[in-house]
Amino acid sequence: MIIKTQKEIPSSEITDSAVFKERRNLIKTMLTAVAGASVSGAWAGENKIDLANLTKGDFSTAVFTPTPVELVKNYTNYYEFTLNKEDSTKLAQKFVVDPWSLEIGGEVENAGTYHLEDILHQQTLEERVYRFRCVEAWSMVVPWVGFSLGNLLKLAKPLSTAKFVKFTAMYQPETMPNQRNHAMLDWPYVEALRIDEAMHPLTMLAIGMYGDVLPKQNGAPLRLVVPWKYGFKCIKAVVKIELLENAPLTTWNKFAPAEYGFYANVNPTVPHPRWSQNSERELGSGFFTSRRQTELFNGYAEQVASLYHDMDLRYFF
Ligand SMILES: Nc1nc2c(c(=O)[nH]1)N[C@H]1C(S)=C(S)[C@@H](COP(=O)(O)O)O[C@H]1N2
Ligand SMILES: [Mo]
């Protein structure tokens, strides 16, 4: 089972932390509404559910064993802060995620800007345990918490002219050193999907992982997760979603088009110009552990191959 519905979601372990406390409480309320208490009215803002007495979550029904959370939190790609995977944990803590609004516009009937909390009130949160494959040939398994992007887009009512969905990340140079220094990439970070990819039920917007809110270095408060594509498509800190008639330029594709395609579907038979994509190092695997064979569409071929039935994946990479 790939998608667990809210009713099956395990309740989270309660941890105490000062950061984003209010949203954390709201999310926890939503996450733990399934612990037996009544769901309706549970997200009025104040905690109607006794958060201190929840059963500890378990992920035993997941297909894959999640990567230890400490590894996922301390090995991150967040180029707005640093190119160093170990340093972004510390550097990202200055990032301001509260309050957070999401703008939805372009080729839609209902354009608007919404507080993240208001969006969460409307969406059904789910836990989904997905494989995650970085283009650099390492991988992990993450229990994300979030909701279907398609459900959100449907509320915006896309027009028939909407063919692509563009995502823009936060521009916050005061806290993001590489934006301040105009370093490495064009900022803000931009990604995009074809509309059918965006509407696919596997595609989600995540607000949490491992039963808790997203750590800042992992893309708080809102990030895209598209499990059959290379990790760079999974843009962090999303502030704007635009439905467009034409494909926009995306950050990595623009930076090095021969290396980072627009599609970026995981494909072991299409090597990166500088390395093979045939296998991957799993985070947490030992020095002598063999590498994992990379799968077409990262193992999600059954769900998504039909999206590309008329395309030669060697050229649309
Ligand atoms: N805004 C933003 N989103 C981003 C990136 C980034 O640098 N900035 N890096 C991407 C890359 S290359 C990967 S592999 C994943 C990493 O997600 P993680 O750090 O949570 O593992 O985020 C993607 N999303
Ligand atoms: Mo990546």
mmCIF file of C-alpha atoms and ligand atoms in Angstrom:
data_model
loop_
_atom_site.group_PDB
_atom_site.id
_atom_site.type_symbol
_atom_site.label_atom_id
_atom_site.label_comp_id
_atom_site.label_asym_id
_atom_site.label_seq_id
_atom_site.Cartn_x
_atom_site.Cartn_y
_atom_site.Cartn_z
ATOM 1 C CA MET A 1 0.000 0.000 0.000
ATOM 2 C CA ILE A 2 1.478 3.281 -1.037
ATOM 3 C CA ILE A 3 -1.028 5.770 0.284
ATOM 4 C CA LYS A 4 -2.405 5.551 3.773
ATOM 5 C CA THR A 5 -5.504 7.592 4.398
ATOM 6 C CA GLN A 6 -5.989 9.795 7.374
ATOM 7 C CA LYS A 7 -7.880 7.087 9.184
ATOM 8 C CA GLU A 8 -4.920 4.762 9.022
ATOM 9 C CA ILE A 9 -2.279 7.286 9.822
ATOM 10 C CA PRO A 10 -0.278 6.424 12.892
ATOM 11 C CA SER A 11 -0.344 8.974 15.625
ATOM 12 C CA SER A 12 2.918 10.695 16.195
ATOM 13 C CA GLU A 13 5.249 10.685 19.066
ATOM 14 C CA ILE A 14 5.124 13.930 20.940
ATOM 15 C CA THR A 15 8.342 15.867 20.976
ATOM 16 C CA ASP A 16 8.831 19.228 22.555
ATOM 17 C CA SER A 17 10.331 22.006 20.559
ATOM 18 C CA ALA A 18 9.897 25.760 20.577
ATOM 19 C CA VAL A 19 9.865 26.313 16.837
ATOM 20 C CA PHE A 20 6.686 26.724 14.843
ATOM 21 C CA LYS A 21 4.710 25.727 17.834
ATOM 22 C CA GLU A 22 1.299 26.747 16.716
ATOM 23 C CA ARG A 23 1.411 25.084 13.348
ATOM 24 C CA ARG A 24 2.994 22.092 14.962
ATOM 25 C CA ASN A 25 0.052 21.855 17.318
ATOM 26 C CA LEU A 26 -2.433 22.234 14.519
ATOM 27 C CA ILE A 27 -0.719 19.573 12.469
ATOM 28 C CA LYS A 28 -0.394 17.283 15.421
ATOM 29 C CA THR A 29 -4.048 17.757 16.154
ATOM 30 C CA MET A 30 -4.840 16.791 12.613
ATOM 31 C CA LEU A 31 -2.428 13.899 12.594
ATOM 32 C CA THR A 32 -3.640 12.524 15.838
ATOM 33 C CA ALA A 33 -7.319 13.090 15.263
ATOM 34 C CA VAL A 34 -7.304 9.496 14.163
ATOM 35 C CA ALA A 35 -6.265 8.232 17.555
ATOM 36 C CA GLY A 36 -9.884 7.591 18.392
ATOM 37 C CA ALA A 37 -11.146 11.033 19.221
ATOM 38 C CA SER A 38 -13.667 12.660 16.961
ATOM 39 C CA VAL A 39 -12.210 14.219 13.878
ATOM 40 C CA SER A 40 -14.746 16.914 13.228
ATOM 41 C CA GLY A 41 -13.998 20.139 14.978
ATOM 42 C CA ALA A 42 -10.612 18.878 16.019
ATOM 43 C CA TRP A 43 -8.798 21.484 13.970
ATOM 44 C CA ALA A 44 -10.406 24.593 15.330
ATOM 45 C CA GLY A 45 -6.934 25.741 16.347
ATOM 46 C CA GLU A 46 -6.864 24.756 19.972
ATOM 47 C CA ASN A 47 -6.052 21.183 20.852
ATOM 48 C CA LYS A 48 -9.192 19.344 21.688
ATOM 49 C CA ILE A 49 -7.344 16.088 21.740
ATOM 50 C CA ASP A 50 -5.081 15.113 24.579
ATOM 51 C CA LEU A 51 -1.780 15.128 22.789
ATOM 52 C CA ALA A 52 0.109 13.794 25.741
ATOM 53 C CA ASN A 53 -1.631 10.446 25.764
ATOM 54 C CA LEU A 54 -1.372 9.132 22.269
ATOM 55 C CA THR A 55 -0.095 5.782 21.256
ATOM 56 C CA LYS A 56 3.255 5.836 19.557
ATOM 57 C CA GLY A 57 3.051 5.548 15.814
ATOM 58 C CA ASP A 58 4.419 2.609 13.909
ATOM 59 C CA PHE A 59 5.051 2.198 10.236
ATOM 60 C CA SER A 60 4.691 -1.547 10.108
ATOM 61 C CA THR A 61 2.231 -1.415 7.240
ATOM 62 C CA ALA A 62 4.689 0.486 5.046
ATOM 63 C CA VAL A 63 6.112 -1.301 2.016
ATOM 64 C CA PHE A 64 9.590 0.006 2.758
ATOM 65 C CA THR A 65 11.380 0.543 6.013
ATOM 66 C CA PRO A 66 11.844 4.272 6.527
ATOM 67 C CA THR A 67 15.395 5.556 6.621
ATOM 68 C CA PRO A 68 16.389 6.563 10.177
ATOM 69 C CA VAL A 69 15.068 10.098 10.669
ATOM 70 C CA GLU A 70 18.382 11.468 11.922
ATOM 71 C CA LEU A 71 19.977 10.630 8.573
ATOM 72 C CA VAL A 72 17.170 12.299 6.617
ATOM 73 C CA LYS A 73 17.434 15.415 8.778
ATOM 74 C CA ASN A 74 21.183 15.747 8.631
ATOM 75 C CA TYR A 75 21.981 15.019 4.989
ATOM 76 C CA THR A 76 20.045 17.504 2.906
ATOM 77 C CA ASN A 77 20.328 19.406 -0.347
ATOM 78 C CA TYR A 78 19.295 23.019 0.158
ATOM 79 C CA TYR A 79 21.331 25.230 -2.134
ATOM 80 C CA GLU A 80 19.776 28.491 -0.940
ATOM 81 C CA PHE A 81 21.762 27.897 2.250
ATOM 82 C CA THR A 82 24.800 25.879 1.245
ATOM 83 C CA LEU A 83 26.028 23.222 -1.135
ATOM 84 C CA ASN A 84 27.145 21.189 1.857
ATOM 85 C CA LYS A 85 24.683 18.475 2.879
ATOM 86 C CA GLU A 86 25.740 18.517 6.517
ATOM 87 C CA ASP A 87 25.666 22.294 7.052
ATOM 88 C CA SER A 88 22.147 23.060 5.893
ATOM 89 C CA THR A 89 20.657 21.636 9.086
ATOM 90 C CA LYS A 90 22.194 24.404 11.148
ATOM 91 C CA LEU A 91 22.011 27.197 8.584
ATOM 92 C CA ALA A 92 18.342 26.638 7.782
ATOM 93 C CA GLN A 93 17.221 27.224 11.369
ATOM 94 C CA LYS A 94 17.187 30.995 10.738
ATOM 95 C CA PHE A 95 14.677 30.559 7.929
ATOM 96 C CA VAL A 96 11.347 32.213 8.783
ATOM 97 C CA VAL A 97 8.366 29.951 8.062
ATOM 98 C CA ASP A 98 5.670 31.687 10.072
ATOM 99 C CA PRO A 99 3.358 33.120 8.834
ATOM 100 C CA TRP A 100 3.270 31.346 5.483
ATOM 101 C CA SER A 101 0.997 32.000 2.524
ATOM 102 C CA LEU A 102 0.608 30.119 -0.696
ATOM 103 C CA GLU A 103 -0.378 31.939 -3.860
ATOM 104 C CA ILE A 104 -2.266 29.977 -6.526
ATOM 105 C CA GLY A 105 -2.730 31.663 -9.877
ATOM 106 C CA GLY A 106 -2.389 31.623 -13.627
ATOM 107 C CA GLU A 107 -4.817 29.640 -15.765
ATOM 108 C CA VAL A 108 -7.366 28.976 -13.025
ATOM 109 C CA GLU A 109 -10.890 30.122 -12.246
ATOM 110 C CA ASN A 110 -10.166 30.662 -8.550
ATOM 111 C CA ALA A 111 -6.880 32.448 -8.092
ATOM 112 C CA GLY A 112 -5.985 33.452 -4.567
ATOM 113 C CA THR A 113 -3.501 33.671 -1.755
ATOM 114 C CA TYR A 114 -4.134 31.493 1.268
ATOM 115 C CA HIS A 115 -2.685 31.062 4.707
ATOM 116 C CA LEU A 116 -1.138 27.640 4.943
ATOM 117 C CA GLU A 117 -3.289 26.887 7.979
ATOM 118 C CA ASP A 118 -6.457 27.546 5.984
ATOM 119 C CA ILE A 119 -5.318 25.152 3.293
ATOM 120 C CA LEU A 120 -4.582 22.492 5.891
ATOM 121 C CA HIS A 121 -8.067 22.889 7.332
ATOM 122 C CA GLN A 122 -9.472 21.924 3.947
ATOM 123 C CA GLN A 123 -7.189 19.052 3.044
ATOM 124 C CA THR A 124 -7.103 15.472 4.203
ATOM 125 C CA LEU A 125 -3.668 14.795 5.577
ATOM 126 C CA GLU A 126 -2.154 11.425 4.792
ATOM 127 C CA GLU A 127 1.022 9.625 5.555
ATOM 128 C CA ARG A 128 2.788 8.211 2.539
ATOM 129 C CA VAL A 129 5.946 6.179 2.704
ATOM 130 C CA TYR A 130 7.818 6.895 -0.511
ATOM 131 C CA ARG A 131 11.156 6.012 -1.944
ATOM 132 C CA PHE A 132 13.204 9.119 -2.715
ATOM 133 C CA ARG A 133 15.996 9.075 -5.308
ATOM 134 C CA CYS A 134 18.412 11.976 -5.733
ATOM 135 C CA VAL A 135 19.964 12.544 -9.154
ATOM 136 C CA GLU A 136 23.340 12.168 -7.388
ATOM 137 C CA ALA A 137 22.607 8.425 -7.012
ATOM 138 C CA TRP A 138 21.722 8.179 -3.342
ATOM 139 C CA SER A 139 18.303 7.239 -2.035
ATOM 140 C CA MET A 140 16.170 7.014 1.071
ATOM 141 C CA VAL A 141 12.680 6.030 2.230
ATOM 142 C CA VAL A 142 10.635 8.785 3.869
ATOM 143 C CA PRO A 143 7.246 8.681 5.596
ATOM 144 C CA TRP A 144 5.902 12.022 4.410
ATOM 145 C CA VAL A 145 2.832 13.724 5.826
ATOM 146 C CA GLY A 146 0.806 15.840 3.468
ATOM 147 C CA PHE A 147 -1.990 15.919 0.939
ATOM 148 C CA SER A 148 -2.616 15.360 -2.754
ATOM 149 C CA LEU A 149 -1.530 18.292 -4.876
ATOM 150 C CA GLY A 150 -4.348 17.373 -7.256
ATOM 151 C CA ASN A 151 -6.959 17.947 -4.544
ATOM 152 C CA LEU A 152 -5.659 21.450 -3.996
ATOM 153 C CA LEU A 153 -5.475 22.218 -7.716
ATOM 154 C CA LYS A 154 -9.054 21.051 -8.222
ATOM 155 C CA LEU A 155 -10.221 23.697 -5.747
ATOM 156 C CA ALA A 156 -8.472 26.327 -7.870
ATOM 157 C CA LYS A 157 -10.368 25.035 -10.936
ATOM 158 C CA PRO A 158 -7.768 24.827 -13.700
ATOM 159 C CA LEU A 159 -8.886 26.177 -17.089
ATOM 160 C CA SER A 160 -8.529 24.001 -20.172
ATOM 161 C CA THR A 161 -5.553 26.163 -21.145
ATOM 162 C CA ALA A 162 -3.589 24.993 -18.081
ATOM 163 C CA LYS A 163 -0.968 22.531 -19.348
ATOM 164 C CA PHE A 164 1.865 22.990 -16.847
ATOM 165 C CA VAL A 165 2.195 23.725 -13.144
ATOM 166 C CA LYS A 166 5.024 25.943 -11.976
ATOM 167 C CA PHE A 167 6.260 26.021 -8.376
ATOM 168 C CA THR A 168 8.279 28.866 -6.903
ATOM 169 C CA ALA A 169 10.228 28.623 -3.670
ATOM 170 C CA MET A 170 10.653 31.338 -1.075
ATOM 171 C CA TYR A 171 12.965 34.258 -1.752
ATOM 172 C CA GLN A 172 14.339 35.223 1.653
ATOM 173 C CA PRO A 173 17.858 36.575 1.125
ATOM 174 C CA GLU A 174 18.078 37.780 4.748
ATOM 175 C CA THR A 175 18.285 34.175 5.865
ATOM 176 C CA MET A 176 19.475 32.415 2.707
ATOM 177 C CA PRO A 177 23.176 33.128 2.118
ATOM 178 C CA ASN A 178 23.345 31.940 -1.481
ATOM 179 C CA GLN A 179 20.420 34.155 -2.464
ATOM 180 C CA ARG A 180 22.100 37.099 -0.756
ATOM 181 C CA ASN A 181 25.336 36.379 -2.599
ATOM 182 C CA HIS A 182 23.701 35.575 -5.940
ATOM 183 C CA ALA A 183 25.568 32.301 -5.784
ATOM 184 C CA MET A 184 25.243 29.068 -7.687
ATOM 185 C CA LEU A 185 21.708 29.207 -9.169
ATOM 186 C CA ASP A 186 19.124 31.736 -10.260
ATOM 187 C CA TRP A 187 16.879 32.498 -7.306
ATOM 188 C CA PRO A 188 14.226 31.816 -6.339
ATOM 189 C CA TYR A 189 14.321 28.090 -7.065
ATOM 190 C CA VAL A 190 11.666 27.100 -9.591
ATOM 191 C CA GLU A 191 10.292 23.718 -10.599
ATOM 192 C CA ALA A 192 7.425 22.549 -12.794
ATOM 193 C CA LEU A 193 5.356 19.541 -13.789
ATOM 194 C CA ARG A 194 3.054 18.765 -16.636
ATOM 195 C CA ILE A 195 -0.549 19.132 -15.467
ATOM 196 C CA ASP A 196 -1.232 15.387 -15.637
ATOM 197 C CA GLU A 197 1.855 14.738 -13.513
ATOM 198 C CA ALA A 198 0.701 17.353 -11.029
ATOM 199 C CA MET A 199 -2.786 15.824 -10.864
ATOM 200 C CA HIS A 200 -1.466 12.282 -10.436
ATOM 201 C CA PRO A 201 -2.574 10.824 -7.092
ATOM 202 C CA LEU A 202 1.017 10.003 -6.079
ATOM 203 C CA THR A 203 2.048 13.667 -6.268
ATOM 204 C CA MET A 204 1.824 15.381 -2.922
ATOM 205 C CA LEU A 205 2.563 18.539 -1.028
ATOM 206 C CA ALA A 206 4.248 17.568 2.223
ATOM 207 C CA ILE A 207 4.031 19.521 5.446
ATOM 208 C CA GLY A 208 5.583 16.890 7.646
ATOM 209 C CA MET A 209 7.626 13.732 7.867
ATOM 210 C CA TYR A 210 8.002 10.968 10.441
ATOM 211 C CA GLY A 211 4.771 12.095 12.108
ATOM 212 C CA ASP A 212 6.021 15.605 12.806
ATOM 213 C CA VAL A 213 6.239 18.924 10.993
ATOM 214 C CA LEU A 214 8.932 19.196 8.343
ATOM 215 C CA PRO A 215 12.300 20.270 9.681
ATOM 216 C CA LYS A 216 13.356 23.537 8.090
ATOM 217 C CA GLN A 217 16.246 21.910 6.263
ATOM 218 C CA ASN A 218 13.856 19.414 4.681
ATOM 219 C CA GLY A 219 11.649 22.085 3.171
ATOM 220 C CA ALA A 220 9.362 23.479 5.864
ATOM 221 C CA PRO A 221 6.675 24.436 5.860
ATOM 222 C CA LEU A 222 5.567 23.088 2.473
ATOM 223 C CA ARG A 223 7.357 21.075 -0.200
ATOM 224 C CA LEU A 224 6.550 19.126 -3.284
ATOM 225 C CA VAL A 225 7.070 15.349 -3.343
ATOM 226 C CA VAL A 226 6.994 13.472 -6.666
ATOM 227 C CA PRO A 227 8.323 10.001 -5.895
ATOM 228 C CA TRP A 228 9.044 8.805 -9.446
ATOM 229 C CA LYS A 229 11.272 11.774 -10.278
ATOM 230 C CA TYR A 230 14.754 12.776 -9.192
ATOM 231 C CA GLY A 231 14.854 14.680 -5.931
ATOM 232 C CA PHE A 232 15.581 18.090 -7.434
ATOM 233 C CA LYS A 233 11.993 18.202 -8.723
ATOM 234 C CA CYS A 234 10.790 18.084 -5.091
ATOM 235 C CA ILE A 235 11.046 21.808 -4.482
ATOM 236 C CA LYS A 236 11.182 22.998 -0.883
ATOM 237 C CA ALA A 237 9.554 26.032 0.739
ATOM 238 C CA VAL A 238 6.892 26.531 -1.927
ATOM 239 C CA VAL A 239 5.216 29.965 -1.908
ATOM 240 C CA LYS A 240 3.597 30.076 -5.332
ATOM 241 C CA ILE A 241 1.844 27.650 -7.686
ATOM 242 C CA GLU A 242 0.976 28.856 -11.183
ATOM 243 C CA LEU A 243 -0.924 27.010 -13.851
ATOM 244 C CA LEU A 244 0.478 27.840 -17.257
ATOM 245 C CA GLU A 245 -0.132 27.191 -20.895
ATOM 246 C CA ASN A 246 3.561 26.723 -21.713
ATOM 247 C CA ALA A 247 6.378 24.955 -19.922
ATOM 248 C CA PRO A 248 8.350 27.401 -17.783
ATOM 249 C CA LEU A 249 12.121 27.286 -17.411
ATOM 250 C CA THR A 250 13.079 25.385 -14.300
ATOM 251 C CA THR A 251 16.114 26.038 -12.142
ATOM 252 C CA TRP A 252 18.297 22.989 -12.763
ATOM 253 C CA ASN A 253 17.217 22.497 -16.347
ATOM 254 C CA LYS A 254 18.217 26.078 -17.080
ATOM 255 C CA PHE A 255 21.512 25.687 -15.207
ATOM 256 C CA ALA A 256 22.621 22.562 -17.118
ATOM 257 C CA PRO A 257 20.068 21.330 -19.654
ATOM 258 C CA ALA A 258 22.175 18.396 -20.798
ATOM 259 C CA GLU A 259 22.396 17.099 -17.235
ATOM 260 C CA TYR A 260 19.011 17.873 -15.700
ATOM 261 C CA GLY A 261 16.006 17.316 -17.939
ATOM 262 C CA PHE A 262 12.605 18.854 -17.436
ATOM 263 C CA TYR A 263 11.078 15.434 -16.799
ATOM 264 C CA ALA A 264 13.803 13.997 -14.568
ATOM 265 C CA ASN A 265 11.992 10.687 -14.299
ATOM 266 C CA VAL A 266 14.144 8.169 -12.474
ATOM 267 C CA ASN A 267 15.553 5.919 -15.189
ATOM 268 C CA PRO A 268 18.469 3.511 -14.721
ATOM 269 C CA THR A 269 19.020 3.268 -18.484
ATOM 270 C CA VAL A 270 19.619 6.986 -19.017
ATOM 271 C CA PRO A 271 22.945 7.895 -17.398
ATOM 272 C CA HIS A 272 23.735 11.353 -16.153
ATOM 273 C CA PRO A 273 26.519 12.643 -18.449
ATOM 274 C CA ARG A 274 28.969 12.356 -15.570
ATOM 275 C CA TRP A 275 27.822 9.172 -13.809
ATOM 276 C CA SER A 276 25.653 6.081 -14.156
ATOM 277 C CA GLN A 277 22.097 6.066 -12.842
ATOM 278 C CA ASN A 278 21.995 2.290 -12.768
ATOM 279 C CA SER A 279 22.320 1.922 -9.005
ATOM 280 C CA GLU A 280 22.042 3.976 -5.860
ATOM 281 C CA ARG A 281 23.554 4.196 -2.401
ATOM 282 C CA GLU A 282 20.861 3.896 0.245
ATOM 283 C CA LEU A 283 21.281 6.356 3.113
ATOM 284 C CA GLY A 284 22.242 4.393 6.166
ATOM 285 C CA SER A 285 23.619 1.417 4.302
ATOM 286 C CA GLY A 286 26.964 0.172 5.526
ATOM 287 C CA PHE A 287 30.264 0.508 3.762
ATOM 288 C CA PHE A 288 30.161 -3.107 2.612
ATOM 289 C CA THR A 289 26.480 -3.151 1.760
ATOM 290 C CA SER A 290 25.845 -3.531 -1.927
ATOM 291 C CA ARG A 291 24.215 -0.710 -3.819
ATOM 292 C CA ARG A 292 20.550 -0.889 -4.653
ATOM 293 C CA GLN A 293 19.537 -1.408 -8.255
ATOM 294 C CA THR A 294 17.723 1.739 -9.428
ATOM 295 C CA GLU A 295 14.253 1.056 -10.786
ATOM 296 C CA LEU A 296 12.474 2.697 -13.716
ATOM 297 C CA PHE A 297 10.276 5.488 -12.334
ATOM 298 C CA ASN A 298 11.877 4.738 -8.972
ATOM 299 C CA GLY A 299 9.666 1.665 -8.621
ATOM 300 C CA TYR A 300 6.411 3.484 -9.433
ATOM 301 C CA ALA A 301 6.141 2.347 -13.072
ATOM 302 C CA GLU A 302 2.869 0.569 -12.472
ATOM 303 C CA GLN A 303 1.318 3.827 -11.343
ATOM 304 C CA VAL A 304 2.906 6.340 -13.719
ATOM 305 C CA ALA A 305 4.292 4.663 -16.870
ATOM 306 C CA SER A 306 1.057 5.379 -18.751
ATOM 307 C CA LEU A 307 1.739 9.122 -18.429
ATOM 308 C CA TYR A 308 4.649 8.653 -20.832
ATOM 309 C CA HIS A 309 3.382 5.921 -23.148
ATOM 310 C CA ASP A 310 3.921 8.028 -26.268
ATOM 311 C CA MET A 311 7.349 9.362 -25.342
ATOM 312 C CA ASP A 312 10.843 8.044 -25.975
ATOM 313 C CA LEU A 313 12.369 8.382 -22.509
ATOM 314 C CA ARG A 314 15.896 8.584 -23.907
ATOM 315 C CA TYR A 315 15.089 11.973 -25.402
ATOM 316 C CA PHE A 316 12.526 13.215 -22.896
ATOM 317 C CA PHE A 317 14.730 12.692 -19.880
HETATM 318 N N1 LIG B 1 14.133 25.159 -2.659
HETATM 319 C C1 LIG B 1 14.916 24.074 -2.851
HETATM 320 N N2 LIG B 1 14.321 22.866 -3.024
HETATM 321 C C2 LIG B 1 15.076 21.768 -3.221
HETATM 322 C C3 LIG B 1 16.496 21.845 -3.291
HETATM 323 C C4 LIG B 1 17.092 23.125 -3.094
HETATM 324 O O1 LIG B 1 18.315 23.303 -3.118
HETATM 325 N N3 LIG B 1 16.262 24.211 -2.871
HETATM 326 N N4 LIG B 1 17.248 20.716 -3.527
HETATM 327 C C5 LIG B 1 16.571 19.606 -4.213
HETATM 328 C C6 LIG B 1 17.345 18.390 -4.238
HETATM 329 S S1 LIG B 1 18.659 18.321 -5.316
HETATM 330 C C7 LIG B 1 17.016 17.288 -3.510
HETATM 331 S S2 LIG B 1 17.829 15.830 -3.676
HETATM 332 C C8 LIG B 1 15.946 17.362 -2.499
HETATM 333 C C9 LIG B 1 16.534 16.976 -1.168
HETATM 334 O O2 LIG B 1 15.543 16.866 -0.189
HETATM 335 P P1 LIG B 1 16.016 16.614 1.309
HETATM 336 O O3 LIG B 1 17.121 17.571 1.583
HETATM 337 O O4 LIG B 1 14.826 16.831 2.170
HETATM 338 O O5 LIG B 1 16.518 15.206 1.360
HETATM 339 O O6 LIG B 1 15.367 18.658 -2.385
HETATM 340 C C10 LIG B 1 15.192 19.326 -3.606
HETATM 341 N N5 LIG B 1 14.465 20.559 -3.365
HETATM 342 MO MO MO B 2 19.192 16.037 -5.538
#
